[in-house]
XYZ file of N, CA and C in Angstrom:
312
model
N 0.835 -1.191 -0.014
C -0.022 0.003 -0.009
C 0.878 1.223 -0.002
N 0.494 2.223 -0.777
C 1.298 3.458 -0.850
C 0.651 4.551 -0.006
N 1.481 5.396 0.516
C 0.956 6.570 1.262
C 0.257 7.453 0.260
N -0.748 8.180 0.703
C -1.535 8.966 -0.230
C -0.741 10.080 -0.877
N 0.226 10.672 -0.232
C 0.979 11.816 -0.815
C 2.367 11.437 -1.330
N 2.839 10.278 -0.942
C 4.169 9.915 -1.362
C 4.149 8.677 -2.233
N 5.318 8.227 -2.615
C 5.421 7.040 -3.411
C 6.167 5.921 -2.698
N 6.469 6.135 -1.462
C 7.165 5.119 -0.709
C 6.132 4.196 -0.066
N 6.442 2.893 -0.044
C 5.545 1.948 0.504
C 5.456 2.130 2.038
N 4.342 1.734 2.603
C 4.171 1.805 4.049
C 4.640 0.508 4.647
N 5.904 0.288 4.607
C 6.492 -0.947 5.157
C 7.425 -0.646 6.315
N 7.504 0.602 6.696
C 8.437 0.984 7.750
C 9.796 1.385 7.171
N 9.999 1.183 5.918
C 11.269 1.534 5.303
C 11.117 2.889 4.622
N 12.160 3.710 4.730
C 12.170 5.002 4.028
C 12.900 4.925 2.728
N 13.267 3.719 2.303
C 14.019 3.588 1.062
C 13.143 3.892 -0.130
N 13.712 4.628 -1.079
C 13.024 4.975 -2.312
C 12.762 3.701 -3.120
N 11.523 3.461 -3.535
C 11.217 2.244 -4.287
C 11.935 2.179 -5.633
N 12.350 3.345 -6.169
C 13.130 3.305 -7.427
C 14.489 2.710 -7.172
N 15.079 2.989 -6.020
C 16.378 2.433 -5.676
C 16.259 0.918 -5.474
N 15.180 0.496 -4.807
C 14.934 -0.912 -4.591
C 14.800 -1.622 -5.928
N 14.037 -1.029 -6.845
C 13.833 -1.616 -8.174
C 15.105 -1.696 -8.982
N 15.959 -0.663 -8.856
C 17.223 -0.662 -9.563
C 18.134 -1.776 -9.000
N 18.172 -1.862 -7.709
C 19.000 -2.906 -7.064
C 18.562 -4.283 -7.498
N 17.256 -4.515 -7.556
C 16.749 -5.826 -7.949
C 17.072 -6.119 -9.403
N 16.872 -5.138 -10.263
C 17.129 -5.381 -11.716
C 18.587 -5.621 -11.983
N 19.452 -4.846 -11.300
C 20.895 -4.972 -11.492
C 21.358 -6.368 -10.955
N 20.816 -6.752 -9.815
C 21.159 -8.057 -9.281
C 20.817 -9.201 -10.162
N 19.660 -9.104 -10.758
C 19.200 -10.205 -11.697
C 20.091 -10.230 -12.920
N 20.402 -9.069 -13.509
C 21.267 -9.083 -14.700
C 22.671 -9.552 -14.350
N 23.164 -9.207 -13.190
C 24.493 -9.685 -12.760
C 24.529 -11.184 -12.662
N 23.449 -11.767 -12.094
C 23.358 -13.229 -11.944
C 23.311 -13.924 -13.328
N 22.472 -13.341 -14.199
C 22.340 -13.961 -15.532
C 23.610 -13.821 -16.345
N 24.290 -12.680 -16.208
C 25.551 -12.526 -16.901
C 26.595 -13.501 -16.387
N 26.658 -13.675 -15.080
C 27.645 -14.620 -14.482
C 27.342 -16.069 -14.965
N 26.101 -16.382 -15.173
C 25.745 -17.745 -15.546
C 25.817 -17.957 -17.081
N 25.936 -16.889 -17.816
C 25.966 -16.964 -19.306
C 27.314 -17.613 -19.713
N 27.216 -18.703 -20.482
C 28.474 -19.449 -20.790
C 29.367 -18.799 -21.800
N 28.803 -17.969 -22.669
C 29.652 -17.406 -23.761
C 30.507 -16.259 -23.219
N 31.709 -16.214 -23.745
C 32.586 -15.133 -23.443
C 32.529 -14.164 -24.623
N 32.487 -12.885 -24.354
C 32.425 -11.887 -25.424
C 33.362 -10.760 -25.052
N 33.810 -9.983 -26.031
C 34.896 -9.012 -25.790
C 34.637 -7.981 -24.675
N 33.441 -7.531 -24.584
C 33.153 -6.450 -23.610
C 32.505 -6.939 -22.310
N 32.624 -8.203 -22.036
C 31.990 -8.753 -20.835
C 32.517 -8.054 -19.557
N 33.788 -7.812 -19.486
C 34.381 -7.164 -18.287
C 33.812 -5.764 -18.129
N 33.556 -5.027 -19.218
C 32.988 -3.699 -19.080
C 31.581 -3.793 -18.517
N 30.787 -4.771 -18.983
C 29.433 -4.942 -18.455
C 29.487 -5.290 -16.978
N 30.371 -6.181 -16.616
C 30.466 -6.572 -15.179
C 30.904 -5.399 -14.319
N 31.862 -4.615 -14.803
C 32.317 -3.478 -13.993
C 31.201 -2.421 -13.834
N 30.460 -2.142 -14.914
C 29.386 -1.157 -14.800
C 28.231 -1.635 -13.995
N 27.954 -2.934 -14.037
C 26.866 -3.495 -13.189
C 27.299 -3.388 -11.728
N 28.576 -3.601 -11.430
C 29.045 -3.438 -10.062
C 28.911 -1.995 -9.620
N 29.210 -1.057 -10.545
C 29.085 0.367 -10.226
C 27.617 0.727 -9.949
N 26.696 0.171 -10.749
C 25.271 0.458 -10.533
C 24.842 -0.125 -9.198
N 25.297 -1.318 -8.864
C 24.943 -1.945 -7.608
C 25.447 -1.084 -6.437
N 26.628 -0.550 -6.552
C 27.158 0.300 -5.509
C 26.349 1.581 -5.370
N 25.988 2.176 -6.483
C 25.165 3.384 -6.467
C 23.835 3.148 -5.773
N 23.244 2.004 -6.065
C 21.929 1.635 -5.486
C 22.066 1.362 -3.970
N 23.214 1.097 -3.532
C 23.433 0.806 -2.112
C 23.560 2.112 -1.326
N 23.968 3.167 -1.973
C 24.270 4.410 -1.269
C 23.249 5.550 -1.549
N 22.000 5.195 -1.529
C 20.951 6.187 -1.712
C 20.588 6.446 -3.138
N 20.084 7.642 -3.440
C 19.622 7.965 -4.753
C 20.822 8.328 -5.655
N 21.017 7.569 -6.677
C 22.202 7.807 -7.584
C 22.048 9.054 -8.448
N 23.174 9.498 -8.996
C 23.174 10.622 -9.886
C 22.688 10.160 -11.241
N 21.692 10.849 -11.814
C 21.042 10.444 -13.054
C 22.070 10.362 -14.232
N 22.950 11.306 -14.396
C 23.882 11.226 -15.530
C 24.768 9.973 -15.412
N 25.186 9.665 -14.194
C 26.027 8.492 -13.983
C 25.274 7.200 -14.232
N 23.995 7.154 -13.810
C 23.164 5.986 -14.111
C 23.059 5.770 -15.616
N 22.789 6.839 -16.326
C 22.567 6.747 -17.775
C 23.877 6.331 -18.485
N 25.000 6.847 -18.018
C 26.283 6.474 -18.616
C 26.526 4.984 -18.448
N 26.286 4.492 -17.214
C 26.496 3.064 -16.971
C 25.571 2.234 -17.811
N 24.321 2.641 -17.940
C 23.327 1.921 -18.751
C 23.817 1.867 -20.207
N 24.305 2.974 -20.737
C 24.783 2.958 -22.111
C 25.987 2.007 -22.297
N 26.863 2.031 -21.328
C 28.080 1.141 -21.451
C 27.635 -0.319 -21.350
N 26.683 -0.645 -20.468
C 26.212 -2.023 -20.331
C 25.497 -2.464 -21.597
N 24.615 -1.564 -22.099
C 23.890 -1.949 -23.322
C 24.818 -2.142 -24.479
N 25.861 -1.309 -24.576
C 26.809 -1.446 -25.635
C 27.631 -2.762 -25.502
N 27.860 -3.138 -24.278
C 28.699 -4.315 -24.010
C 27.926 -5.615 -24.210
N 26.657 -5.634 -23.832
C 25.924 -6.915 -23.924
C 24.699 -6.826 -24.800
N 24.528 -5.728 -25.486
C 23.338 -5.545 -26.309
C 23.092 -6.598 -27.354
N 24.100 -7.281 -27.838
C 23.924 -8.285 -28.849
C 23.681 -9.666 -28.281
N 23.718 -9.809 -26.949
C 23.513 -11.108 -26.327
C 22.007 -11.218 -26.024
N 21.305 -11.885 -26.901
C 19.833 -11.964 -26.799
C 19.338 -12.594 -25.525
N 20.081 -13.527 -24.966
C 19.702 -14.220 -23.737
C 19.608 -13.247 -22.546
N 20.291 -12.108 -22.661
C 20.267 -11.163 -21.546
C 19.366 -9.940 -21.826
N 18.673 -9.946 -22.938
C 17.957 -8.742 -23.337
C 16.789 -8.416 -22.388
N 16.082 -9.396 -21.847
C 14.986 -9.115 -20.916
C 15.476 -8.450 -19.646
N 16.553 -8.977 -19.117
C 17.098 -8.408 -17.892
C 17.708 -7.024 -18.152
N 18.344 -6.841 -19.306
C 18.870 -5.543 -19.647
C 17.717 -4.538 -19.755
N 16.624 -4.970 -20.307
C 15.458 -4.098 -20.391
C 14.923 -3.730 -19.041
N 14.990 -4.633 -18.118
C 14.553 -4.355 -16.738
C 15.463 -3.284 -16.080
N 16.746 -3.349 -16.339
C 17.674 -2.384 -15.794
C 17.400 -1.009 -16.445
N 17.126 -1.031 -17.714
C 16.825 0.212 -18.423
C 15.567 0.843 -17.841
N 14.541 0.047 -17.641
C 13.289 0.559 -17.049
C 13.527 1.119 -15.678
N 14.360 0.471 -14.877
C 14.650 0.939 -13.507
C 15.404 2.268 -13.548
N 16.317 2.448 -14.496
C 17.062 3.668 -14.636
C 16.115 4.786 -15.074
N 15.231 4.471 -15.998
C 14.307 5.531 -16.504
C 13.365 6.039 -15.422
N 13.103 5.274 -14.366
C 12.262 5.787 -13.298
C 12.875 6.966 -12.541
N 14.155 7.190 -12.676
C 14.813 8.316 -12.025
C 14.623 9.594 -12.790
N 14.068 9.536 -14.001
C 13.801 10.709 -14.816
C 14.905 11.048 -15.721
N 14.679 12.118 -16.435
C 15.656 12.606 -17.406
C 16.758 13.410 -16.734
N 17.973 13.329 -17.299
C 19.022 14.185 -16.794
C 18.712 15.665 -17.127
N 19.268 16.580 -16.382
C 19.011 18.001 -16.660
C 19.557 18.338 -18.057
N 18.828 19.217 -18.711
C 19.244 19.658 -20.077
C 20.360 20.673 -19.957
N 21.247 20.661 -20.882
C 22.375 21.552 -20.860
C 22.033 22.858 -21.544
Protein backbone atom coordinates (compact mmCIF):
# COMPACT_ATOMS: atom_id res chain seq x y z
CA UNK A 1 0.00 0.00 0.00
CA UNK A 2 1.29 3.46 -0.84
CA UNK A 3 0.96 6.57 1.24
CA UNK A 4 -1.53 8.98 -0.22
CA UNK A 5 0.97 11.81 -0.82
CA UNK A 6 4.19 9.90 -1.36
CA UNK A 7 5.42 7.04 -3.43
CA UNK A 8 7.16 5.12 -0.71
CA UNK A 9 5.53 1.95 0.53
CA UNK A 10 4.17 1.83 4.04
CA UNK A 11 6.49 -0.94 5.16
CA UNK A 12 8.43 0.97 7.75
CA UNK A 13 11.27 1.55 5.30
CA UNK A 14 12.16 4.99 4.05
CA UNK A 15 14.01 3.58 1.06
CA UNK A 16 13.02 4.99 -2.31
CA UNK A 17 11.22 2.25 -4.29
CA UNK A 18 13.13 3.32 -7.41
CA UNK A 19 16.38 2.42 -5.67
CA UNK A 20 14.95 -0.93 -4.61
CA UNK A 21 13.84 -1.62 -8.17
CA UNK A 22 17.23 -0.66 -9.55
CA UNK A 23 19.01 -2.89 -7.07
CA UNK A 24 16.73 -5.83 -7.94
CA UNK A 25 17.12 -5.37 -11.71
CA UNK A 26 20.90 -5.00 -11.48
CA UNK A 27 21.19 -8.06 -9.25
CA UNK A 28 19.20 -10.18 -11.69
CA UNK A 29 21.26 -9.07 -14.69
CA UNK A 30 24.50 -9.68 -12.78
CA UNK A 31 23.38 -13.24 -11.94
CA UNK A 32 22.34 -13.95 -15.52
CA UNK A 33 25.56 -12.52 -16.90
CA UNK A 34 27.62 -14.60 -14.49
CA UNK A 35 25.74 -17.75 -15.56
CA UNK A 36 25.97 -16.97 -19.29
CA UNK A 37 28.45 -19.44 -20.79
CA UNK A 38 29.65 -17.41 -23.75
CA UNK A 39 32.59 -15.12 -23.44
CA UNK A 40 32.43 -11.90 -25.43
CA UNK A 41 34.90 -9.02 -25.81
CA UNK A 42 33.16 -6.46 -23.61
CA UNK A 43 31.99 -8.75 -20.83
CA UNK A 44 34.38 -7.17 -18.30
CA UNK A 45 32.97 -3.71 -19.10
CA UNK A 46 29.43 -4.95 -18.46
CA UNK A 47 30.48 -6.58 -15.19
CA UNK A 48 32.30 -3.46 -14.01
CA UNK A 49 29.39 -1.15 -14.82
CA UNK A 50 26.88 -3.49 -13.18
CA UNK A 51 29.06 -3.45 -10.06
CA UNK A 52 29.07 0.37 -10.22
CA UNK A 53 25.26 0.45 -10.53
CA UNK A 54 24.93 -1.94 -7.60
CA UNK A 55 27.17 0.30 -5.50
CA UNK A 56 25.18 3.40 -6.46
CA UNK A 57 21.94 1.66 -5.48
CA UNK A 58 23.44 0.82 -2.11
CA UNK A 59 24.28 4.44 -1.28
CA UNK A 60 20.95 6.20 -1.70
CA UNK A 61 19.63 7.96 -4.76
CA UNK A 62 22.20 7.79 -7.57
CA UNK A 63 23.17 10.62 -9.89
CA UNK A 64 21.06 10.44 -13.06
CA UNK A 65 23.88 11.22 -15.54
CA UNK A 66 26.05 8.49 -13.99
CA UNK A 67 23.15 6.00 -14.11
CA UNK A 68 22.58 6.73 -17.78
CA UNK A 69 26.28 6.48 -18.61
CA UNK A 70 26.49 3.07 -16.95
CA UNK A 71 23.35 1.92 -18.75
CA UNK A 72 24.80 2.95 -22.12
CA UNK A 73 28.05 1.14 -21.44
CA UNK A 74 26.22 -2.01 -20.32
CA UNK A 75 23.88 -1.92 -23.31
CA UNK A 76 26.82 -1.47 -25.66
CA UNK A 77 28.70 -4.31 -24.02
CA UNK A 78 25.92 -6.91 -23.92
CA UNK A 79 23.33 -5.53 -26.31
CA UNK A 80 23.92 -8.28 -28.85
CA UNK A 81 23.51 -11.11 -26.32
CA UNK A 82 19.84 -11.93 -26.81
CA UNK A 83 19.70 -14.20 -23.75
CA UNK A 84 20.28 -11.15 -21.55
CA UNK A 85 17.93 -8.74 -23.33
CA UNK A 86 14.98 -9.10 -20.93
CA UNK A 87 17.12 -8.40 -17.88
CA UNK A 88 18.87 -5.54 -19.65
CA UNK A 89 15.43 -4.11 -20.41
CA UNK A 90 14.55 -4.34 -16.73
CA UNK A 91 17.68 -2.37 -15.80
CA UNK A 92 16.83 0.22 -18.43
CA UNK A 93 13.29 0.56 -17.06
CA UNK A 94 14.65 0.93 -13.52
CA UNK A 95 17.06 3.68 -14.63
CA UNK A 96 14.30 5.51 -16.50
CA UNK A 97 12.27 5.77 -13.28
CA UNK A 98 14.80 8.30 -12.03
CA UNK A 99 13.80 10.72 -14.79
CA UNK A 100 15.64 12.62 -17.42
CA UNK A 101 19.03 14.19 -16.79
CA UNK A 102 19.02 18.00 -16.67
CA UNK A 103 19.26 19.65 -20.07
CA UNK A 104 22.38 21.58 -20.87
